[in-house]
Coordinates of C-alpha atoms in Angstrom, one line a residue:
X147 CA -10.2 -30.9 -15.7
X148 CA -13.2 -32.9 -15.3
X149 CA -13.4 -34.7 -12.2
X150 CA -16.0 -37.6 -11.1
X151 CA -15.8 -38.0 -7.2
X152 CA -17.4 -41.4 -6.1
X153 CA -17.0 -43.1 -2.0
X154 CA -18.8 -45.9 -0.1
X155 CA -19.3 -48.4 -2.3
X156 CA -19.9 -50.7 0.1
X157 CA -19.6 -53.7 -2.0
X158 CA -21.3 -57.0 -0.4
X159 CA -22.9 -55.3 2.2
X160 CA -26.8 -57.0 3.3
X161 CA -29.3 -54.6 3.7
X162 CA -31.7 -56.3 6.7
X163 CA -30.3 -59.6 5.3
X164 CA -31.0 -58.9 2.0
X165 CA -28.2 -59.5 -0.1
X166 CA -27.6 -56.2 -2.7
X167 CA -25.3 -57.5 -5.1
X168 CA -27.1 -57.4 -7.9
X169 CA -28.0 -53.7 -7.2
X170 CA -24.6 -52.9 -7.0
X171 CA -23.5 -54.6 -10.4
X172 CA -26.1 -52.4 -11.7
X173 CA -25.2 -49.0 -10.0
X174 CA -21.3 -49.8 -11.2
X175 CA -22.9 -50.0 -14.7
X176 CA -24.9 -47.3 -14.8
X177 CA -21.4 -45.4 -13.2
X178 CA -19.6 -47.0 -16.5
X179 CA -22.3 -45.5 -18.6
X180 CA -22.4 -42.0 -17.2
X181 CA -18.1 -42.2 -17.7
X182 CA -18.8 -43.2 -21.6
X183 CA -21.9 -40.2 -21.2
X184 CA -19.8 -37.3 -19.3
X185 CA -15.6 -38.7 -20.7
X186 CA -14.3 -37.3 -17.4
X187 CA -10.7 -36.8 -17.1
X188 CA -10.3 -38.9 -13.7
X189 CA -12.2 -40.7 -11.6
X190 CA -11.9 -41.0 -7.5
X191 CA -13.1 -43.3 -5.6
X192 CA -12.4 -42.1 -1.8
X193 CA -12.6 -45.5 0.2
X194 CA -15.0 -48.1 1.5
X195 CA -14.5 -50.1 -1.6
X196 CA -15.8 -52.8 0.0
X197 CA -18.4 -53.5 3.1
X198 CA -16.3 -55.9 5.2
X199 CA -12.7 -56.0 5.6
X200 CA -12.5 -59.7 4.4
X201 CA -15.2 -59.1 1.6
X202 CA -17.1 -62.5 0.1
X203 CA -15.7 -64.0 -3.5
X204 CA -18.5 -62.4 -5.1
X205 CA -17.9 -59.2 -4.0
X206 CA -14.1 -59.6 -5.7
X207 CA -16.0 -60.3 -8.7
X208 CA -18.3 -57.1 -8.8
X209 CA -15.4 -54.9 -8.0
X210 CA -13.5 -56.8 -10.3
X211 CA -15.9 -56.2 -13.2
X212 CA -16.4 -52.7 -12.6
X213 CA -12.8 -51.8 -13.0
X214 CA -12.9 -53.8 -16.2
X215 CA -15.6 -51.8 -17.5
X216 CA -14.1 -49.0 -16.7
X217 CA -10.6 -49.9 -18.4
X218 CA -12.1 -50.5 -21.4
X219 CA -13.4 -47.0 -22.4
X220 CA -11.0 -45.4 -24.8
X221 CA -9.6 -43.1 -24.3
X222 CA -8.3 -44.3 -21.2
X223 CA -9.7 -42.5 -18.0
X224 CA -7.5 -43.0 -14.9
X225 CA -8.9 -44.4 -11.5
X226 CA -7.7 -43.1 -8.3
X227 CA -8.6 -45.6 -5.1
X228 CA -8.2 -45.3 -1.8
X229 CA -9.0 -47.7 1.0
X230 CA -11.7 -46.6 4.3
X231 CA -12.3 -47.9 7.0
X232 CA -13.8 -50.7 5.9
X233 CA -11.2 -52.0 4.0
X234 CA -8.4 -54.7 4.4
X235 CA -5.1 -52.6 2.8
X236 CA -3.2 -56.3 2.3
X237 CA -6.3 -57.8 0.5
X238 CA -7.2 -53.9 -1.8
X239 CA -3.7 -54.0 -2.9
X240 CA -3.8 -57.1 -4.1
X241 CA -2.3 -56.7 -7.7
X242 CA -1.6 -52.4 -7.6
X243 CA 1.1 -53.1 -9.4
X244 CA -0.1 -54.6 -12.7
X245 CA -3.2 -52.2 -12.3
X246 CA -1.4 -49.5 -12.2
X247 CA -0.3 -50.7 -16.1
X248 CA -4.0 -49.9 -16.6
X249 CA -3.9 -46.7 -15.4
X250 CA -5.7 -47.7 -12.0
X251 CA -3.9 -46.4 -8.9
X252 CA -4.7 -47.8 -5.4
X253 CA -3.3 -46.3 -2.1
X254 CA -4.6 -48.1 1.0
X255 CA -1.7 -47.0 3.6
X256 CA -0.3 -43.7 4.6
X257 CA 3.4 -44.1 4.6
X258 CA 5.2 -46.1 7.6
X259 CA 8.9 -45.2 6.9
X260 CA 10.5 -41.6 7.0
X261 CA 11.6 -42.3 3.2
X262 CA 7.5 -42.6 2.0
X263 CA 5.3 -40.0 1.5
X264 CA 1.8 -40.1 0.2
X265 CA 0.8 -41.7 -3.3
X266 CA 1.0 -38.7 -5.5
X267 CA -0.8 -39.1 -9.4
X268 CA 0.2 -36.1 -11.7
X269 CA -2.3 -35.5 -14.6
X270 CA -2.3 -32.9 -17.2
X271 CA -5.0 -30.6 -18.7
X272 CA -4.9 -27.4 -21.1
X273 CA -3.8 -25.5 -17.8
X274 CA -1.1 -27.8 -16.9
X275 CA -0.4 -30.2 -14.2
X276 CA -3.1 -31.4 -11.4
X277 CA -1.1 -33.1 -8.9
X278 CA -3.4 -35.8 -7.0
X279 CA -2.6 -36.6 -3.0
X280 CA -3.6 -40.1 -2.0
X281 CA -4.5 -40.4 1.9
X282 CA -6.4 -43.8 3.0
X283 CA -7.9 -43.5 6.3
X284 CA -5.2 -43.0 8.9
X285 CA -5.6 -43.5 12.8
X286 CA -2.7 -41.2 14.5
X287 CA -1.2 -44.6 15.8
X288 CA -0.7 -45.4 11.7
X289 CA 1.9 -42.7 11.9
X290 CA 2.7 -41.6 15.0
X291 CA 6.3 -43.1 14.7
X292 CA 6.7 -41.3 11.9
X293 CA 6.7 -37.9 14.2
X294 CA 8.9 -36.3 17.2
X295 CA 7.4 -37.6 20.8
X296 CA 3.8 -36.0 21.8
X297 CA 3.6 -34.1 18.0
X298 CA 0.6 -36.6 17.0
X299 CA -1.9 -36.5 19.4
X300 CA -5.2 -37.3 17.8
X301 CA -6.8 -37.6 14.2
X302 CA -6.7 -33.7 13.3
X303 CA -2.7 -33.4 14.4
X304 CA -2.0 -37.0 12.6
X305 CA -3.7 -35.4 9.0
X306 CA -1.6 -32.2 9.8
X307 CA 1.4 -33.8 10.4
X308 CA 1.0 -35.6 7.4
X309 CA 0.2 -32.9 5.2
X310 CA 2.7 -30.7 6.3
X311 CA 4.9 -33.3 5.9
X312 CA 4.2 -33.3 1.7
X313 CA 5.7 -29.8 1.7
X314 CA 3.0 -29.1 -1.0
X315 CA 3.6 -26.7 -3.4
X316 CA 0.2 -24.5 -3.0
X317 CA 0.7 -22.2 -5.9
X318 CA -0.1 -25.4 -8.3
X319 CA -3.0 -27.3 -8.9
X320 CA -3.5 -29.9 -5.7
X321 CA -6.7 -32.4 -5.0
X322 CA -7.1 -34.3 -2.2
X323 CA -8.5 -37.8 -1.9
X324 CA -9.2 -38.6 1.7
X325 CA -11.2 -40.4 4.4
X326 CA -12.3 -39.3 7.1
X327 CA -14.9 -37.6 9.6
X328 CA -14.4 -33.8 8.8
X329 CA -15.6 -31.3 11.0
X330 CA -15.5 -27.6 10.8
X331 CA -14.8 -25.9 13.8
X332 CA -18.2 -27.1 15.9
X333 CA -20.2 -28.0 12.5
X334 CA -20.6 -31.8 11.9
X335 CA -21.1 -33.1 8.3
X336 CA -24.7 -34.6 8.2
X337 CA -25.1 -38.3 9.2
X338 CA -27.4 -41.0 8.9
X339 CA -28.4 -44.4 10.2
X340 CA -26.0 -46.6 8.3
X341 CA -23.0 -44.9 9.3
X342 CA -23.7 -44.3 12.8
X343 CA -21.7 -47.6 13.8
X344 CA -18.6 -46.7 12.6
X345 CA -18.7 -42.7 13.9
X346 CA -16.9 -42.4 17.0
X347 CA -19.0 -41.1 20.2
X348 CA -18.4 -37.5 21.0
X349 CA -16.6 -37.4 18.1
X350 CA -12.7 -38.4 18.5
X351 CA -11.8 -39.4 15.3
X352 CA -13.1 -36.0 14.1
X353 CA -10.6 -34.3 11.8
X354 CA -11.0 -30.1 11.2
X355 CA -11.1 -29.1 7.6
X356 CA -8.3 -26.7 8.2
X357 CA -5.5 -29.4 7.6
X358 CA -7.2 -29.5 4.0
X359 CA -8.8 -26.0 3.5
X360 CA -5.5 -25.2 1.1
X361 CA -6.4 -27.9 -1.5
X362 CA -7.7 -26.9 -5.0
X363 CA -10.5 -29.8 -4.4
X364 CA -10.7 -32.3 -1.2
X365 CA -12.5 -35.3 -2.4
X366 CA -13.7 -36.8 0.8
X367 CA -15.4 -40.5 1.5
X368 CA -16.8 -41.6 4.9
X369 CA -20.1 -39.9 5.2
X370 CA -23.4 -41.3 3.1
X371 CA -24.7 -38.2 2.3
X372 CA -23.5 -36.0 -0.3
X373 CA -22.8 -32.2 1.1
X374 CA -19.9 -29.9 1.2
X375 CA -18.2 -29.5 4.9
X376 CA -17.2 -25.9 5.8
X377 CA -16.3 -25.1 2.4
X378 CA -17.8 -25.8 -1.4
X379 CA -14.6 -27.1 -2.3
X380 CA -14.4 -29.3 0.5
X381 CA -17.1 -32.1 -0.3
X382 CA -18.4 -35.4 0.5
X383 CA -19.7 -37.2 -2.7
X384 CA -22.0 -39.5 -0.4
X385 CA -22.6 -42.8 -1.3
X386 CA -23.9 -44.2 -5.5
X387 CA -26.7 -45.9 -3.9
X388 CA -29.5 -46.2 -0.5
X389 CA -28.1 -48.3 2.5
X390 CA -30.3 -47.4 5.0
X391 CA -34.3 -46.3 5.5
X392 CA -32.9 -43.6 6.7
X393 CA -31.5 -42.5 3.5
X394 CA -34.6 -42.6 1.5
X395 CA -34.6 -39.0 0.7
X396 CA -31.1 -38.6 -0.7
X397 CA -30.5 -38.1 -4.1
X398 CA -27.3 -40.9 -4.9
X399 CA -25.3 -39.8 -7.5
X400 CA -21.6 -39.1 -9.0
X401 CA -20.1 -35.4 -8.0
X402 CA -18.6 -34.1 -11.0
X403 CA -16.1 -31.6 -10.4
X404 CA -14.9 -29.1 -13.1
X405 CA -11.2 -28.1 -12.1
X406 CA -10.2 -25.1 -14.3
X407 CA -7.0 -22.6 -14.1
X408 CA -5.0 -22.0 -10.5
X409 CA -7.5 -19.7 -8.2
X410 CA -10.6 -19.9 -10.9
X411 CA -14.3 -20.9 -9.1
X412 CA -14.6 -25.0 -8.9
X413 CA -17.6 -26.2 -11.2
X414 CA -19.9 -28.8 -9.7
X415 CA -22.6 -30.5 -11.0
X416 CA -24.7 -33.9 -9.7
X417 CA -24.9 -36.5 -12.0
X418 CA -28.2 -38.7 -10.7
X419 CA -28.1 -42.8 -10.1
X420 CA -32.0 -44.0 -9.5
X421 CA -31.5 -47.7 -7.9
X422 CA -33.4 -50.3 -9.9
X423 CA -34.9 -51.2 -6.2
X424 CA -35.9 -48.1 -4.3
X425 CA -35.2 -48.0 -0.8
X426 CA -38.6 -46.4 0.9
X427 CA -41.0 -46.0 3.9
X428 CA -44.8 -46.2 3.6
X429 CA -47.3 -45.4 6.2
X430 CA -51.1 -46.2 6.5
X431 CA -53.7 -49.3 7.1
X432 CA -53.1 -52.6 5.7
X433 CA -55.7 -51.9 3.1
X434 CA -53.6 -48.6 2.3
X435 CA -50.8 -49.8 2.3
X436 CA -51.2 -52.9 0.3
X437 CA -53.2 -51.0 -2.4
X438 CA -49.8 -49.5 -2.6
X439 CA -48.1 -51.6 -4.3
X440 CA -47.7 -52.0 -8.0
X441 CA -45.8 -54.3 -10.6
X442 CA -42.9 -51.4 -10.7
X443 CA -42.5 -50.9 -6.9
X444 CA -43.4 -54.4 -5.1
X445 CA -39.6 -55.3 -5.4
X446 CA -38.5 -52.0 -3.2
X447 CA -36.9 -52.3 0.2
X448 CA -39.1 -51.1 2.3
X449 CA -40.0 -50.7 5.9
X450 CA -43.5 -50.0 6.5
X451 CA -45.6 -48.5 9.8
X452 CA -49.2 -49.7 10.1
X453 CA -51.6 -47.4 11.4
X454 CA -54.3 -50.0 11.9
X455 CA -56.3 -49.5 15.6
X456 CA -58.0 -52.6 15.2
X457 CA -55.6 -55.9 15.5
X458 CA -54.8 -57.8 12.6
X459 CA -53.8 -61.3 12.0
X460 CA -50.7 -62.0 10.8
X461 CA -50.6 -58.6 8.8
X462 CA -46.4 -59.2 8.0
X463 CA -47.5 -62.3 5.9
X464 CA -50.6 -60.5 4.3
X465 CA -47.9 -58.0 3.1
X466 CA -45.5 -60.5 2.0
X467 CA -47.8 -61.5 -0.7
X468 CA -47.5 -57.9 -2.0
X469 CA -43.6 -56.6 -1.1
X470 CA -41.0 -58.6 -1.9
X471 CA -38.4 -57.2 0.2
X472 CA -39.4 -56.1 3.6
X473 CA -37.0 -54.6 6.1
X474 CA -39.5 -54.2 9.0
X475 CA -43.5 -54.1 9.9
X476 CA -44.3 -51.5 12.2
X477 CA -47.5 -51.0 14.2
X478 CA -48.5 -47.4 15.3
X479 CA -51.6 -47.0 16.8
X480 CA -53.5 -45.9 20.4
X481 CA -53.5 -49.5 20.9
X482 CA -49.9 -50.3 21.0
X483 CA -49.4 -46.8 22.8
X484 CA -51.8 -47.6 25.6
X485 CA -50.0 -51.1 25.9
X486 CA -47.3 -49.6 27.0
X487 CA -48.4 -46.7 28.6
X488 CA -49.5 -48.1 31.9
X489 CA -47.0 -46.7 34.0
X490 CA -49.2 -43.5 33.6
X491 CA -51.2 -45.5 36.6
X492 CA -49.6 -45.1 39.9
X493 CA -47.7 -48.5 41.2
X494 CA -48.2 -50.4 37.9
X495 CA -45.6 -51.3 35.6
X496 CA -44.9 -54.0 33.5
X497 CA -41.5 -56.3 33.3
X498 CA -39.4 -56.3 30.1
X499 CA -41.1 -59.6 29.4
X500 CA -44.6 -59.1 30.2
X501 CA -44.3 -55.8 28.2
X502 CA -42.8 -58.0 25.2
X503 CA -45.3 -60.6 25.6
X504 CA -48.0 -57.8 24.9
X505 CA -46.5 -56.6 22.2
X506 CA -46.3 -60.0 20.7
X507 CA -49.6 -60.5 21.4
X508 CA -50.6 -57.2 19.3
X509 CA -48.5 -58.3 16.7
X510 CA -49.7 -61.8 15.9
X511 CA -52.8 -61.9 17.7
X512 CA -51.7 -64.6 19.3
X513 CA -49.5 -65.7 22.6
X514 CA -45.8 -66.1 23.0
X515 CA -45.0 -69.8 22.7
X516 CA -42.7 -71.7 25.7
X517 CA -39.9 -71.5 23.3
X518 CA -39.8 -67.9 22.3
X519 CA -40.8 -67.6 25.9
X520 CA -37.7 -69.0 26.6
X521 CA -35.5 -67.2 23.9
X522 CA -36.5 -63.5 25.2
X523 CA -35.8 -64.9 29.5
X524 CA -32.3 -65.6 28.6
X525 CA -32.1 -62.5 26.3
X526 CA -33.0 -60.4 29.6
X527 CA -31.0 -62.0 31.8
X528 CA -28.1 -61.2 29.9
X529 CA -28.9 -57.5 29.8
X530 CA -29.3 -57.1 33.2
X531 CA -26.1 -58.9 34.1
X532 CA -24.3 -56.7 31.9
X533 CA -25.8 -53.5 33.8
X534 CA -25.0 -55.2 37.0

C-alpha cells in the first residue's frame, strides 16, 4: 500500500506579516499533481490544517479547494484528517459527514464517552486489510474521565490509555495517524524556530514513542521538520512548505510510505515540493548583497545580515528597491559590537534606552525622534514592572 504522509499545513498563517496564501494554493497544487504523478493509495494529513483556531474566510476557501482537487482524481484516493493543535474541532468538522461520501474522513476529537473509541478507516490492498487509527491531539484532561482515578497522569499515560483502550489486534496491518511531541526515551525530535511557541518548556506535553512503537507505520504531525523519532517507522513528515528562516535548509516535501505484507521492511521515499518563493538568509555588504538579487529570486522571503563597518543611510529602503519581501535587516559589524560593548570599561554602562537609541542611530544614521522616544519609555517601563 502506497501511503503519502502530509502535517502542518498551516493554512493562513503570515510569515513576518506577509500573507502566504498564494504560496500555499500553489504547494496544495503541486501536492494534487504529485497524487495524479505517484496514484497513492491514501493520503494522511496529521493535523494543523489550519494556522489559527478561528482560521480567515480565505483560508476556508484554500482548504476547500485543495480537497476538491483532490476528490476529483479517479480513481478515487481516500483522505485521512486529523485536527492539531492548532485547530478548532467544532469549526474542522464542519460538514464530516457529507465528506465522508467523498471518501474524505476527518477526526478532530479523541472519544469523550466510554461507548467511543478512535476513528478507525479500514482499506484494502493485495495483502489484505490496513486498518487506519485516527488520534487528534489529546491533552490528558480530554480523556481523563474516560479512566479509573489517578490512571491518566500526563500526555504519555493519556496516549497509552488510549491505545490500550483500542485492544488492537497487532498481528494485522495497523497505522497510526497522530499528533503530538514524541520523544524517545531522553531523544527529542529536532525543532525549529516556528514551532518553538507552541512546545511546552521542559517538555510536559512530551509523549514516549513506546505507546506507538507496535504500529505497522505512525504517521506523526507537530514537528516542522521531517525525521524519523526513535524508530524509521515512527516518522514526522514535517511541514509541505518553509515557515520560518530558520527552516531554510529543509527539504519540504510529501513522505511516501510503501506498506507491504505483515512484518515486511517499510519503503520510504521523499517526494520534493520547491516553494515558488524561497524562504532564505543572505549575508555580506550592501553592494554584495544587492548584487544578489536577480529577476528569479527578488520575490524570496528573506532576512538579510549586513556586514557593512562603515554606516549606511537608510540601507532597509536601498534594499527594498531590490527584495520584495523582507523579513528583517540585520547589521553585523565591529561597529554595532563595540556600541554595545562598553561595559567591557569599568563603571560604564548604558540604560536600555540609551543602548537603543544607539542602535537606532547605527541603523538610520539618524536620531530617535520624541515620538519613538516616547514609544520605547513606555515599552521599558512595562518590562520592568513585570520583573518587579
Amino acid at each position: 500500500m502506497k501511503i503519502f504522509h502530509i502535517s502542518d499545513l498551516h493554512i493562513g498563517k503570515q510569515l513576518h506579516y506577509y500573507s502566504l496564501n498564494e504560496e500555499q494554493r500553489y504547494i496544495l497544487s503541486r501536492i494534487v499533481d504529485k497524487a495524479e504523478e505517484y496514484r497513492p493509495d491514501v493520503i494522511l494529513i496529521a493535523g494543523d490544517i489550519y494556522d489559527k483556531s478561528v482560521p480567515s474566510g480565505e483560508a476556508y476557501e484554500i482548504f476547500d479547494e485543495f480537497l476538491n482537487n483532490l476528490a476529483d482524481i479517479q480513481p478515487s484516493i481516500p483522505v485521512l484528517i486529523i485536527a492539531g493543535n492548532h485547530d478548532n474541532a467544532k469549526r474542522l468538522k464542519y460538514a464530516g459527514a457529507f465528506l465522508e461520501k467523498q471518501n474524505i474522513y476527518i477526526s478532530v476529537l479523541p472519544p469523550q464517552e466510554k461507548n467511543e473509541f478512535l476513528k478507525k478507516v479500514i482499506l484494502k490492498d493485495e495483502y489484505g486489510e490496513v486498518n487506519f487509527y485516527l488520534l487528534p491531539f489529546t491533552k490528558p484532561g480530554y480523556v481523563k474521565h474516560l479512566f479509573g482515578d489517578g490512571e491518566i497522569q500526563d500526555y504519555s499515560s493519556a496516549l497509552k490509555a488510549l491505545i490500550e483502550r483500542e485492544q488492537i489486534d497487532w498481528s494485522k496491518r495497523n497505522v497510526l495517524l497522530a499528533h503530538q511531541f514524541f520523544v524517545s526515551g531522553g531523544q527529542e525530535p529536532e525543532k525549529c524556530g516556528s514551532e518553538l511557541t507552541y512546545i511546552s518548556v521542559g517538555g510536559i506535553d512530551s509523549v514516549d514513542v513506546d505507546c506507538v512503537r507496535k504500529f505497522d507505520y505512525a504517521a506523526l504531525g507537530h514537528i516542522h521538520g521531517e525525521q524519523a523519532i526513535g524508530e524509521p517507522h515512527i516518522r514526522y513528515s514535517g511541514t509541505p512548505m518553509k515557515y520560518s528562516v530558520s527552516e531554510e535548509n529543509h527539504i519540504k516535501g510529501i513522505t511516501m510510505a510503501t506498506l507491504g505484507a505483515k512484518n515486511s521492511e517499510l519503503k520510504f521515499e521523499r517526494i520534493p515540493l520547491v516553494m515558488a518563493q524561497d524562504v532564505r538568509r543572505i549575508e555580506g555588504t550592501l553592494e554584495e548583497v544587492i548584487a544578489q538579487a536577480t529577476e528569479g529570486n527578488r520575490n524570496d522571503y528573506v532576512s538579510i545580515t549586513l556586514t557593512d563597518e562603515e554606516r549606511l543611510y537608510r540601507p532597509k529602503d536601498q534594499l527594498e528597491e531590490h527584495y520584495t519581501h523582507i523579513l528583517e535587516v540585520r547589521l553585523e559589524n565591529r561597529n554595532i559590537h563595540t556600541g554595545f560593548s562598553r561595559t567591557e570599561e569599568p563603571g560604564e554602562h548604558l540604560e536600555p534606552l540609551a543602548a537603543f537609541a544607539e542602535f537606532y542611530q547605527i541603523m538610520h544614521d539618524q536620531p530617535i525622534s520624541e515620538k519613538e522616544i516616547k514609544i520605547m519609555t513606555e515599552i521599558v517601563s512595562e518590562v520592568k514592572n513585570a520583573q518587579e
